PDB file of C-alpha atoms in Angstrom:
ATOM      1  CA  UNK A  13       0.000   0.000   0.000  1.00  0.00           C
ATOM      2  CA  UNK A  14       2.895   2.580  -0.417  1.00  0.00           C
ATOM      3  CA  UNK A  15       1.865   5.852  -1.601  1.00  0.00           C
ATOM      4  CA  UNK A  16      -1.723   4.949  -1.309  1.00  0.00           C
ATOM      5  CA  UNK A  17      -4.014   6.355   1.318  1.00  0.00           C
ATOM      6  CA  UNK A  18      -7.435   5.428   3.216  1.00  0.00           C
ATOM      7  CA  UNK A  19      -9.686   8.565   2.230  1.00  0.00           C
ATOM      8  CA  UNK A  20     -12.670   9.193   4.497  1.00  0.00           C
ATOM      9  CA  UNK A  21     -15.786  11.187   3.534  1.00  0.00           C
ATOM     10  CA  UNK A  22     -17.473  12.381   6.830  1.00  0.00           C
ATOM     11  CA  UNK A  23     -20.951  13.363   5.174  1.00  0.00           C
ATOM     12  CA  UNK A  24     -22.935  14.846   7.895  1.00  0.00           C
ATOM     13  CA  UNK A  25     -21.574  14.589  11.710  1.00  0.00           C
ATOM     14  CA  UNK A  26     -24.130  15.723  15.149  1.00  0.00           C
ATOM     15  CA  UNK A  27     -23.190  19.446  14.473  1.00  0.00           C
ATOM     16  CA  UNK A  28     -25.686  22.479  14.338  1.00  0.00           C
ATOM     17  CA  UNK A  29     -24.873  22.909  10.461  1.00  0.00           C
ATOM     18  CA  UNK A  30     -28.089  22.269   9.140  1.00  0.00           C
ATOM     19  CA  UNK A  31     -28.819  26.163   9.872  1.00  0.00           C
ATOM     20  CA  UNK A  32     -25.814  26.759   7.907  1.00  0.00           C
ATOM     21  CA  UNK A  33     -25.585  25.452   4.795  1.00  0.00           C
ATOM     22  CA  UNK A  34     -28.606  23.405   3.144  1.00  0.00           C
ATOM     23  CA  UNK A  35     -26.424  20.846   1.636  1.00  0.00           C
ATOM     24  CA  UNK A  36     -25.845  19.382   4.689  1.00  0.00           C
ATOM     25  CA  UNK A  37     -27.504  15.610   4.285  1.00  0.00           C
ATOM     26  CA  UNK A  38     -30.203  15.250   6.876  1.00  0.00           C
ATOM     27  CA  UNK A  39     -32.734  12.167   6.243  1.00  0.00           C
ATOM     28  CA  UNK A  40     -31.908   8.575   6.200  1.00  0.00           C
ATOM     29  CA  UNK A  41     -31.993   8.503   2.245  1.00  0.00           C
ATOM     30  CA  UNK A  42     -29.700  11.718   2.088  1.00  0.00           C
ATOM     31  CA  UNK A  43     -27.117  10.545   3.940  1.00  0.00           C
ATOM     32  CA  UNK A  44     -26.980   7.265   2.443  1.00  0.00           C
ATOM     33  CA  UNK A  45     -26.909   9.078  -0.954  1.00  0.00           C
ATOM     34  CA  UNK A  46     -24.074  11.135  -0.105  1.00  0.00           C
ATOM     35  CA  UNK A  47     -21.918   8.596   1.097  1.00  0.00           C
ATOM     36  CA  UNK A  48     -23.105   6.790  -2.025  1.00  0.00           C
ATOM     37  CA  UNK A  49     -22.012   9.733  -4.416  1.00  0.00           C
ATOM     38  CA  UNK A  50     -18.560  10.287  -1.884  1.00  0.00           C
ATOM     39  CA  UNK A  51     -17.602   6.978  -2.581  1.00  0.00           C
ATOM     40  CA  UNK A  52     -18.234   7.358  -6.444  1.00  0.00           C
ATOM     41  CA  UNK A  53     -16.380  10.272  -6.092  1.00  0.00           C
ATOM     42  CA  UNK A  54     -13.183   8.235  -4.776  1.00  0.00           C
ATOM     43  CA  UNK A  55     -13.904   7.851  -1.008  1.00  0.00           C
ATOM     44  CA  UNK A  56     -12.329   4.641   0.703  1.00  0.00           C
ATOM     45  CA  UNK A  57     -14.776   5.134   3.913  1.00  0.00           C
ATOM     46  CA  UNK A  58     -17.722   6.922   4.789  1.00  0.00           C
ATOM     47  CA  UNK A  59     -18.247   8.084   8.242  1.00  0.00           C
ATOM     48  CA  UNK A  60     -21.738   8.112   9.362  1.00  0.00           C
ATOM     49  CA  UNK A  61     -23.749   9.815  11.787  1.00  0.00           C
ATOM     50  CA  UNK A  62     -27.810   9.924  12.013  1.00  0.00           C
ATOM     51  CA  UNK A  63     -29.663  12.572  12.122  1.00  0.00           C
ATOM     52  CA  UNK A  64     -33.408  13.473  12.971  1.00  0.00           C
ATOM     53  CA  UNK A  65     -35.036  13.941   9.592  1.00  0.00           C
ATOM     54  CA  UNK A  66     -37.930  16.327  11.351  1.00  0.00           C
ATOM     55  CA  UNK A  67     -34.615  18.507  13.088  1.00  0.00           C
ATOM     56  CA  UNK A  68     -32.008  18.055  11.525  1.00  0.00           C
ATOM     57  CA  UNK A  69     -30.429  17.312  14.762  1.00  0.00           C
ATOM     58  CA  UNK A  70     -28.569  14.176  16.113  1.00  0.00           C
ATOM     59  CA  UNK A  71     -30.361  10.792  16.146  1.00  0.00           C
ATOM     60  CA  UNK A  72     -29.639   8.065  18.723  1.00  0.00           C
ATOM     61  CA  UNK A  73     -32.057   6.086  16.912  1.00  0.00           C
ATOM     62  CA  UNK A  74     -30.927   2.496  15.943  1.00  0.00           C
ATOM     63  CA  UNK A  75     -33.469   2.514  13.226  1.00  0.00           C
ATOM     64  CA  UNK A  76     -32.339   5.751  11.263  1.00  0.00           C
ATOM     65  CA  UNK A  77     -28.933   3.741  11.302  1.00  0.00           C
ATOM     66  CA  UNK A  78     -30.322   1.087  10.130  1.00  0.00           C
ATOM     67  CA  UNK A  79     -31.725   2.773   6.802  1.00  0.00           C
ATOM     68  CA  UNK A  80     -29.088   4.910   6.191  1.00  0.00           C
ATOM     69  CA  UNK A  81     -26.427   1.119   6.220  1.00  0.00           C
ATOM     70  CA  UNK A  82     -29.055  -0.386   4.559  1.00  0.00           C
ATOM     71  CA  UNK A  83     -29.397   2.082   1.524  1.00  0.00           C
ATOM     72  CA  UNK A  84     -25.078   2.427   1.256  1.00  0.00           C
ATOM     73  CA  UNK A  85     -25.394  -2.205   1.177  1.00  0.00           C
ATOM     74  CA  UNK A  86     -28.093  -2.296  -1.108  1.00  0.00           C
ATOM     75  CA  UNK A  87     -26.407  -0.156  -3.881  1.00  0.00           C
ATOM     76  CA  UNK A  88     -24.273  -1.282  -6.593  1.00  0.00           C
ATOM     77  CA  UNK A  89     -21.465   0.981  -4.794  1.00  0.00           C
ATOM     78  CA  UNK A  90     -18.636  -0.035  -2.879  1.00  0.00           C
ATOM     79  CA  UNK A  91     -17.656   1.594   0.720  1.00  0.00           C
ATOM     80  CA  UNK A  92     -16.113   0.704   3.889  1.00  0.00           C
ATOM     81  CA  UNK A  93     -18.729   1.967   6.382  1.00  0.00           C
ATOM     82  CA  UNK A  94     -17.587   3.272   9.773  1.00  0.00           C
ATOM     83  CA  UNK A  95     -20.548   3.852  12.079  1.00  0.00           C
ATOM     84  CA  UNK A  96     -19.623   6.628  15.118  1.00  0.00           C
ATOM     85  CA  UNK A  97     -19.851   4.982  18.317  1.00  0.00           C
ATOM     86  CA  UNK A  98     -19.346   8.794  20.046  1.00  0.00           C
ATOM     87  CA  UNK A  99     -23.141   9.281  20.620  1.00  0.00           C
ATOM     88  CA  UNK A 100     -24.891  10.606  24.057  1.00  0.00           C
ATOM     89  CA  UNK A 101     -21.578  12.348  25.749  1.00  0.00           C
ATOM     90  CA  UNK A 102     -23.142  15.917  25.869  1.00  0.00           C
ATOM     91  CA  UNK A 103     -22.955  17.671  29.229  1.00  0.00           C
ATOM     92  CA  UNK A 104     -23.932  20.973  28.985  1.00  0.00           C
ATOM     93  CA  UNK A 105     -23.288  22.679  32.320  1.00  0.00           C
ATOM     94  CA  UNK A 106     -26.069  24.421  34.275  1.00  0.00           C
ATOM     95  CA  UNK A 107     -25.196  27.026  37.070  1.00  0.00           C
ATOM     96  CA  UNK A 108     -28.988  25.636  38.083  1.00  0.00           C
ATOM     97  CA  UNK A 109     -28.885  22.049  38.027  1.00  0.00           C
ATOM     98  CA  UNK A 110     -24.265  21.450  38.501  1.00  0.00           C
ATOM     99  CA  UNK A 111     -25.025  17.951  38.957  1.00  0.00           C
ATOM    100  CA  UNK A 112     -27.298  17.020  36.579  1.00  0.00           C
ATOM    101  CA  UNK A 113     -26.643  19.191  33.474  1.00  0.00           C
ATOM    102  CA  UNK A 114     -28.441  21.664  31.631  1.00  0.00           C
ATOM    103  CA  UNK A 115     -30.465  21.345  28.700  1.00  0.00           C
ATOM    104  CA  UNK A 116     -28.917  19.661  26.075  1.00  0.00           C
ATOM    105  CA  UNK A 117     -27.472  17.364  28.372  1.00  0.00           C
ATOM    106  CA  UNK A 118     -27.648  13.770  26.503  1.00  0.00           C
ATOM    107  CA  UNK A 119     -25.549  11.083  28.485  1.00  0.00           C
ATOM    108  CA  UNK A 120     -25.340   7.200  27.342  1.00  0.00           C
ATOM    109  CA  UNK A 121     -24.111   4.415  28.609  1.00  0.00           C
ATOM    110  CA  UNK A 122     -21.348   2.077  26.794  1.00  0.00           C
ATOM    111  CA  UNK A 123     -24.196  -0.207  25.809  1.00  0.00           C
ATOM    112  CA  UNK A 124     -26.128   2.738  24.231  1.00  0.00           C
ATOM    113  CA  UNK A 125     -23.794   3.893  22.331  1.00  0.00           C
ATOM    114  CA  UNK A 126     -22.261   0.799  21.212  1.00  0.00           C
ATOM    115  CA  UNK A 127     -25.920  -0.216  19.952  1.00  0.00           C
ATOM    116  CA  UNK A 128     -25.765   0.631  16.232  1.00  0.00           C
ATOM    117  CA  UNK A 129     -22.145  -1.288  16.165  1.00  0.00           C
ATOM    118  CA  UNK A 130     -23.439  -4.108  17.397  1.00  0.00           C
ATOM    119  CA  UNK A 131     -26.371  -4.809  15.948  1.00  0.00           C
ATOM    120  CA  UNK A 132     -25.392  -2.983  12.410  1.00  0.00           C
ATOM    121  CA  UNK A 133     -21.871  -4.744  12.291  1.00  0.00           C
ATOM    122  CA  UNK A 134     -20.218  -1.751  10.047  1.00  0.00           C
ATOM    123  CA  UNK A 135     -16.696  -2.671   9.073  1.00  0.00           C
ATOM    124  CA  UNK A 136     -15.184   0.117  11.688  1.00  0.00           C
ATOM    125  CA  UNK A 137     -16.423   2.353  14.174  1.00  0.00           C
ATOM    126  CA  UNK A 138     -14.828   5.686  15.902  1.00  0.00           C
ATOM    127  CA  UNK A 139     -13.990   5.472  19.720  1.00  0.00           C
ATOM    128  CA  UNK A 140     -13.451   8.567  21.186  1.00  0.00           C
ATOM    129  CA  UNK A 141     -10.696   8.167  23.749  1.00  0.00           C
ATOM    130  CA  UNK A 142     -11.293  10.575  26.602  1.00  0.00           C
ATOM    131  CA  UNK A 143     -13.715  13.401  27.661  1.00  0.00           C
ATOM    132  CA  UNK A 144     -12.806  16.423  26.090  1.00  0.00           C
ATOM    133  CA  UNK A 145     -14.047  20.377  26.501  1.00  0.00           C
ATOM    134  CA  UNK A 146     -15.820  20.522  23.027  1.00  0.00           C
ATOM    135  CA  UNK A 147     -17.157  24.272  22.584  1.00  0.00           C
ATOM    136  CA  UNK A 148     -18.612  25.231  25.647  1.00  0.00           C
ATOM    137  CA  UNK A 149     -20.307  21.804  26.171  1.00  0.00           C
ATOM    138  CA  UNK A 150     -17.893  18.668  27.601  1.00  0.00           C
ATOM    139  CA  UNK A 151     -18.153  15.539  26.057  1.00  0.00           C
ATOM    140  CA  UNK A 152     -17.836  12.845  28.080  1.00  0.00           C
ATOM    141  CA  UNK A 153     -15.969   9.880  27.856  1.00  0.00           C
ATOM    142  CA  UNK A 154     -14.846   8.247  31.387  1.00  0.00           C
ATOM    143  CA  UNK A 155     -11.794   5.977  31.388  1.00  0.00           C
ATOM    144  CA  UNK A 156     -13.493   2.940  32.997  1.00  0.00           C
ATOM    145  CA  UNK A 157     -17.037   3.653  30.483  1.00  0.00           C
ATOM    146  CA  UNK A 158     -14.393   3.711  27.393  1.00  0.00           C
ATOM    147  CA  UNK A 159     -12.931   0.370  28.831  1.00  0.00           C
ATOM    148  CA  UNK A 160     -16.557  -1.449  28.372  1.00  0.00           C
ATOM    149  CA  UNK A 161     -17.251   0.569  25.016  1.00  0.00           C
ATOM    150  CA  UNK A 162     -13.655  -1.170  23.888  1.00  0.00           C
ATOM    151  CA  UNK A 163     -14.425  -4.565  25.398  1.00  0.00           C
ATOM    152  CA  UNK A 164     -18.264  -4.599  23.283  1.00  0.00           C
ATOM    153  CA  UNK A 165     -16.080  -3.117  20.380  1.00  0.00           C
ATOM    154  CA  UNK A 166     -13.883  -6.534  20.732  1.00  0.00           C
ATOM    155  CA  UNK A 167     -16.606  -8.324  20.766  1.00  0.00           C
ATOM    156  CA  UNK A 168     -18.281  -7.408  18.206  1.00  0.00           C
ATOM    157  CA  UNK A 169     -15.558  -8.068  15.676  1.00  0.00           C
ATOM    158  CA  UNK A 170     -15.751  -4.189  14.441  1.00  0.00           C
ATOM    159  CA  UNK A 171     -12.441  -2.164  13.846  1.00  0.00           C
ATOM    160  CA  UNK A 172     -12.351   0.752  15.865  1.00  0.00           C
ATOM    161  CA  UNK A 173     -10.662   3.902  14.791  1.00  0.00           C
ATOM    162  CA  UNK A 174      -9.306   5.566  18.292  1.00  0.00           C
ATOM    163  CA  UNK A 175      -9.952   8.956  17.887  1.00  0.00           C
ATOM    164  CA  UNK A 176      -7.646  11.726  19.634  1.00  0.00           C
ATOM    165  CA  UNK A 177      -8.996  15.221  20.335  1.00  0.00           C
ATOM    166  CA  UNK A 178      -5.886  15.920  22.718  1.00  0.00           C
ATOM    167  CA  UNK A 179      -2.323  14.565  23.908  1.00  0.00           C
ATOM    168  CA  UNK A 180      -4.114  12.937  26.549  1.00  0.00           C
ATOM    169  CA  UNK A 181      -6.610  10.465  24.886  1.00  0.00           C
ATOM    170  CA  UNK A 182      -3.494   9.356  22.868  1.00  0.00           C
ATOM    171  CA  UNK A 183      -2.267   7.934  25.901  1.00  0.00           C
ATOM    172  CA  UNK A 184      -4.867   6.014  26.988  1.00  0.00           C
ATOM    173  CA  UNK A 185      -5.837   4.503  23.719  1.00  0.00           C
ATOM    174  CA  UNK A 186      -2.269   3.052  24.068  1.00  0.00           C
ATOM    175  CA  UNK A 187      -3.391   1.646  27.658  1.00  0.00           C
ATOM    176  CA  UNK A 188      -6.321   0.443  25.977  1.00  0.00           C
ATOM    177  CA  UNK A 189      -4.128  -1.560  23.474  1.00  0.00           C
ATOM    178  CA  UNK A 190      -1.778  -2.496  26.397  1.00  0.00           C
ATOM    179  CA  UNK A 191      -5.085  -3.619  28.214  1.00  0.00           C
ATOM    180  CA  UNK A 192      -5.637  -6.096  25.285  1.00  0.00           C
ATOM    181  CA  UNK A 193      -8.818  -4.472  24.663  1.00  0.00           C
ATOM    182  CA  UNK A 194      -7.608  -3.462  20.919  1.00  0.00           C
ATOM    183  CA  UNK A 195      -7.204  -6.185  18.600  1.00  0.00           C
ATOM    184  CA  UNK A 196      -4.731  -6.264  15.541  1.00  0.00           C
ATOM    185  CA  UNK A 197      -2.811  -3.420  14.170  1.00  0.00           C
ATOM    186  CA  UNK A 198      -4.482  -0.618  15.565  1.00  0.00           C
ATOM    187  CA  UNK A 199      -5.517   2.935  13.753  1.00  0.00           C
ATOM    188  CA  UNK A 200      -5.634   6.300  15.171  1.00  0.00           C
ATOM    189  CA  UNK A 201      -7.025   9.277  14.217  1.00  0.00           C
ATOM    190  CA  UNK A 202      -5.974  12.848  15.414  1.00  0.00           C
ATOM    191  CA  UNK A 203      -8.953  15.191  15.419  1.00  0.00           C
ATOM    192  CA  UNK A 204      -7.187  18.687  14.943  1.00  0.00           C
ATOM    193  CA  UNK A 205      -8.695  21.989  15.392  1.00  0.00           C
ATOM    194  CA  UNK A 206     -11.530  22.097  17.504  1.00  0.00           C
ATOM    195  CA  UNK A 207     -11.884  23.919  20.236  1.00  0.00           C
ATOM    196  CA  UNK A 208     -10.638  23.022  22.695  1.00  0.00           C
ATOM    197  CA  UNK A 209      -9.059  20.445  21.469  1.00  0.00           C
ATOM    198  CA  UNK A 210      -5.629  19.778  19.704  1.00  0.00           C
ATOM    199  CA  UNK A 211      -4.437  22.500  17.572  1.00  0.00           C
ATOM    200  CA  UNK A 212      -4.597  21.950  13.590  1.00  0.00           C
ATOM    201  CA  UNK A 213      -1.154  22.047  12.751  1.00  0.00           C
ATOM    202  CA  UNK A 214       2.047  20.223  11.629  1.00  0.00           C
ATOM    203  CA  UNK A 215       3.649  20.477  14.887  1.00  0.00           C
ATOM    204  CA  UNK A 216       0.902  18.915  16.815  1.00  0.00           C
ATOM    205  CA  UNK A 217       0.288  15.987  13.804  1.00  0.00           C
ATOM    206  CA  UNK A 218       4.127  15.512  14.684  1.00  0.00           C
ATOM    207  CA  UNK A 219       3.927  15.113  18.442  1.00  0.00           C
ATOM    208  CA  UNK A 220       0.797  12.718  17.697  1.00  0.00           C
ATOM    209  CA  UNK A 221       2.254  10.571  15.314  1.00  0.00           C
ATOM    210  CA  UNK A 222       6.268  10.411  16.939  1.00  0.00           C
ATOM    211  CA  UNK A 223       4.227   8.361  20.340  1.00  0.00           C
ATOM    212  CA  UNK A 224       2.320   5.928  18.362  1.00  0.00           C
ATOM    213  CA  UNK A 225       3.214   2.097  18.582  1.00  0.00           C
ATOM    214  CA  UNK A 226       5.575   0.752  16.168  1.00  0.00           C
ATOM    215  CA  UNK A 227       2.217  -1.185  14.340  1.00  0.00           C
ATOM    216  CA  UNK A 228       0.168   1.691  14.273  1.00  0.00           C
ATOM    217  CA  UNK A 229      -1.712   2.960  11.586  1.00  0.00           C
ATOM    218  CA  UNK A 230      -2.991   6.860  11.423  1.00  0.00           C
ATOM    219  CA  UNK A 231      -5.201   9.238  10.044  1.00  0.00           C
ATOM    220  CA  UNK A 232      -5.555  13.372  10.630  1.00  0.00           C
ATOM    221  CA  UNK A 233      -8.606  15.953   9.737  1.00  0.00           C
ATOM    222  CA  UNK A 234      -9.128  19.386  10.774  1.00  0.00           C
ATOM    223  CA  UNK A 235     -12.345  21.413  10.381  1.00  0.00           C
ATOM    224  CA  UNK A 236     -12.741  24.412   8.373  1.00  0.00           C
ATOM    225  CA  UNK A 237     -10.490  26.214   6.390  1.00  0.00           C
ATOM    226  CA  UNK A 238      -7.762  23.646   7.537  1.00  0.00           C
ATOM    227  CA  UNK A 239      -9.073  20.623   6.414  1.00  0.00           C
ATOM    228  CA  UNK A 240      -7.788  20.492   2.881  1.00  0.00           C
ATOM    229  CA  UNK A 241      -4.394  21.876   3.891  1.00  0.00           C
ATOM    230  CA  UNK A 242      -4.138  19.099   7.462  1.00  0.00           C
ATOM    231  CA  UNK A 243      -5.144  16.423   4.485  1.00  0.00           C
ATOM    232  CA  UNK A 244      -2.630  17.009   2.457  1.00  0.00           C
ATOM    233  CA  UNK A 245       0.195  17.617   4.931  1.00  0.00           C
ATOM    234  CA  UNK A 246      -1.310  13.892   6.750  1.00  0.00           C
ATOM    235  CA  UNK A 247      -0.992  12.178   3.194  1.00  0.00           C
ATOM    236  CA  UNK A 248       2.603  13.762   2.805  1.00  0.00           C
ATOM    237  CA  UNK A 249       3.564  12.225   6.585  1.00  0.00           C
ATOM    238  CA  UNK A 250       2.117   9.031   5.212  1.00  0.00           C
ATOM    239  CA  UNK A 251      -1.345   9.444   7.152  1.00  0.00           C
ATOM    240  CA  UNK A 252      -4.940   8.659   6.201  1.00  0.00           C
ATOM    241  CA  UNK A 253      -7.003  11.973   5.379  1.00  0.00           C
ATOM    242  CA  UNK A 254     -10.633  12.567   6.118  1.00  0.00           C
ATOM    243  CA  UNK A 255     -12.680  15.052   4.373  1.00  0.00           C
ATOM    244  CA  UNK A 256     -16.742  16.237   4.398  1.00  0.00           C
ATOM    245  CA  UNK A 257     -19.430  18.272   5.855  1.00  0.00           C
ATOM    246  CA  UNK A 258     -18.985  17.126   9.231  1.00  0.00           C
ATOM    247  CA  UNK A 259     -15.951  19.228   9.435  1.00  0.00           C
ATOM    248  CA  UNK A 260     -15.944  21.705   6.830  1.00  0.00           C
ATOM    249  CA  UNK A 261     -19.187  23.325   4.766  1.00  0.00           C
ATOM    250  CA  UNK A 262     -17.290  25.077   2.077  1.00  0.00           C
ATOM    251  CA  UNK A 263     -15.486  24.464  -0.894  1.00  0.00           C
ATOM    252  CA  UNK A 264     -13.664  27.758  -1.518  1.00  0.00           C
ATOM    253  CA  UNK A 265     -14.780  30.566   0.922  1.00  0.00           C
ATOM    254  CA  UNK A 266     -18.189  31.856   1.005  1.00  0.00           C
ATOM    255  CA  UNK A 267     -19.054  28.446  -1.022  1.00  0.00           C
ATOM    256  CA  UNK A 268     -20.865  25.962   0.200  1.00  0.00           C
ATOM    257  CA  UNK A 269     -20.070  22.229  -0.826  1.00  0.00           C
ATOM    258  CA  UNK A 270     -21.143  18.984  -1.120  1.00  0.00           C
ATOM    259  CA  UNK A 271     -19.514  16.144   0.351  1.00  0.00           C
ATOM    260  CA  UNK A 272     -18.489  14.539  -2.997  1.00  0.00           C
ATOM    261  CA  UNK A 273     -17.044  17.686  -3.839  1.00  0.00           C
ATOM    262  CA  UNK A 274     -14.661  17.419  -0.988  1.00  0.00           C
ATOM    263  CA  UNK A 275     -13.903  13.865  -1.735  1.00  0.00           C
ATOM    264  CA  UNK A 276     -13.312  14.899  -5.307  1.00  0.00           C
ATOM    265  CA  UNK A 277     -10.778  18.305  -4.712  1.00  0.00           C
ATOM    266  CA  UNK A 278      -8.835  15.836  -1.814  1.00  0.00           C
ATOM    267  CA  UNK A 279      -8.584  13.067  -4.891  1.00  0.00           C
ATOM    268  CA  UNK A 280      -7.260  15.593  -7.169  1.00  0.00           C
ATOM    269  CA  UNK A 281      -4.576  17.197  -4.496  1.00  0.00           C
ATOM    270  CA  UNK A 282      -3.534  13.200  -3.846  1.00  0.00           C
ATOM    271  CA  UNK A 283      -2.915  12.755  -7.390  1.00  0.00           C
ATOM    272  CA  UNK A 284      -1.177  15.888  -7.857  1.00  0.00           C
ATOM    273  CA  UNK A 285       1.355  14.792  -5.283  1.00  0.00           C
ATOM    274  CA  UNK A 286       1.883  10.951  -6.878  1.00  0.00           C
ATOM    275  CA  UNK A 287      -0.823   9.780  -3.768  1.00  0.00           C
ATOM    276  CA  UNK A 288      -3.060   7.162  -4.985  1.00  0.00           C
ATOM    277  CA  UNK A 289      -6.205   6.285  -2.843  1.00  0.00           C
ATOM    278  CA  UNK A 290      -6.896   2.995  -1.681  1.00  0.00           C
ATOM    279  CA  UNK A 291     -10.677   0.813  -2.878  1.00  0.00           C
ATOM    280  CA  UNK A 292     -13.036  -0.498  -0.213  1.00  0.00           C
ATOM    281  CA  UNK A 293     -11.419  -4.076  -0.885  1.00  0.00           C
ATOM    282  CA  UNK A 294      -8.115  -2.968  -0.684  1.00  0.00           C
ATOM    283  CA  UNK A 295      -8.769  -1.466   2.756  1.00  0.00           C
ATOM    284  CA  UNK A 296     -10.634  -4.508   3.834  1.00  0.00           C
ATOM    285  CA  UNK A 297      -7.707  -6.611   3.104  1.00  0.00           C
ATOM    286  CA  UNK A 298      -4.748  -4.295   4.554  1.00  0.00           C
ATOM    287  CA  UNK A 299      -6.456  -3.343   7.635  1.00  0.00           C
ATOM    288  CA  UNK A 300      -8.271  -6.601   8.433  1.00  0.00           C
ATOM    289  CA  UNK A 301     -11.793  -5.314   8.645  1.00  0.00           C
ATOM    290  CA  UNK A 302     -14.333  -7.290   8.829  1.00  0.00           C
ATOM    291  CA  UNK A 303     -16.375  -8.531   5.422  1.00  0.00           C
ATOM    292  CA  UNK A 304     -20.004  -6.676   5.120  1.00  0.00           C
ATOM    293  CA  UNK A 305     -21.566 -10.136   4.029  1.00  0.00           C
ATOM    294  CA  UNK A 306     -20.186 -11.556   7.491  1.00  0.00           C
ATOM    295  CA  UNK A 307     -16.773 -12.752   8.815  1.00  0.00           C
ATOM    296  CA  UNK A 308     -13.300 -11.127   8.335  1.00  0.00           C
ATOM    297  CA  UNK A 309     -12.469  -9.854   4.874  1.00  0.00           C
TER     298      UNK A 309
END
């Protein structure tokens, strides 16, 4: 797989972007379609969230999953689908109610949030590997909750991508592994930008990726204006890149995008730069994922 990368298309995410920019995919059937028309585009994976179609916000609901993997296996088009397993960590703190949260508040358990994995069986799944001051909400992840959510992971023969917001969650996904709770090879990827989070830059991609284990595998996004330019300096560091509307609306500024758009300027800067991106089946096979008809590739 030298000088080929795993290109993500993150098509719609939990954030309020809706209000933004109308292109955002909202329904079942418009987020299945996007990650259809990423993947035709050139997208390896497509990273899904659900939404509520009345909303627009996020979905918890198994069965919104369920049509949106559904539509994406029923085409004629091939894509690695990674299901977010981040769902229900919103505290929102309220001077009224410190204990309890405000409103917004959405807490899950492991289980909970585990549920589409399981019963869905995508090929991978994010794990979000610590609690993290995201805006001005926290999202929580406690160390001995991410421990179960890694064990029903395991279990469920899913790969998880161990996602890093800061320094710190990049240590304990490497307890995790050292827990045996991570199977295989594992694969990282460093979340860059948000606040308050991990700054989007090539220093900070360069402490991440200098502490990984020797057998580790890697990826890198940032949101906004920095997503193109983190891809591209990630591809040249021999990274996986991510791209879409979860983390970035516009194509140029002041225009909005759609997600195969994205997918299609990050094919073009690849190729530019001798970077070829890998299929669905060629991911399958190098990173061991499991097959969508059932077993391991």
């Amino acid at each position: 797989m030298k000088n080929k990368v795993l290109l993500t298309a993150a098509v719609t995410g939990a954030g309020d972007t809706t209000g933004i920019s109308d292109l955002v995919p909202v329904t079942p059937k418009e987020i299945a379609n996007s990650a259809i028309e990423s993947a035709k585009a050139g997208a390896t994976v497509a990273h899904i969230h659900a939404r509520d179609p009345k909303t627009g916000g996020v979905s918890h609901d198994i069965e919104h999953y369920r049509e949106i993997v559904d539509r994406i296996r029923d085409s004629e088009v091939d894509v690695v689908i990674n299901i977010t397993a981040g769902g229900g960590g919103d505290f929102i703190p309220s001077l009224d109610t410190p204990a309890a949260g405000g409103n917004g508040t959405f807490i899950q358990t492991p289980e909970e949030r585990h549920k589409p994995v399981g019963q869905l069986l995508p090929e991978m799944c994010t794990l979000d590997c610590g609690s993290v001051n995201f805006g001005d909400m926290i999202y929580m992840s406690p160390t001995d909750w991410l421990r179960e959510h890694a064990m029903l992971i395991q279990k469920s023969g899913v790969k998880p991508e161990l996602e890093c917001f800061d320094t710190g969650h990049l240590r304990f996904a490497k307890q995790l592994i050292d827990e045996g709770l991570i199977d295989g090879d594992p694969m990282f990827q460093f979340c860059l930008g948000i606040p308050w989070g991990a700054e989007a830059d090539v220093e900070t991609i360069m402490y991440f990726k200098n502490r990984l284990p020797e057998n580790a595998h890697w990826s890198a996004f940032g949101i906004g204006r920095m997503q193109l330019p983190i891809a591209m300096q990630t591809a040249m560091l021999g990274g996986n890149i991510r791209v879409g509307l979860e983390d970035n609306l516009y194509l140029t500024r002041g225009v909005p995008a759609r997600n195969e758009q994205l997918v299609e300027k990050a094919v073009e800067m690849l190729h530019s730069n001798g970077i070829e991106v890998m299929t669905p089946q060629e991911a399958r096979v190098y990173y061991e994922l499991r097959n969508p008809h059932g077993g391991v590739k």
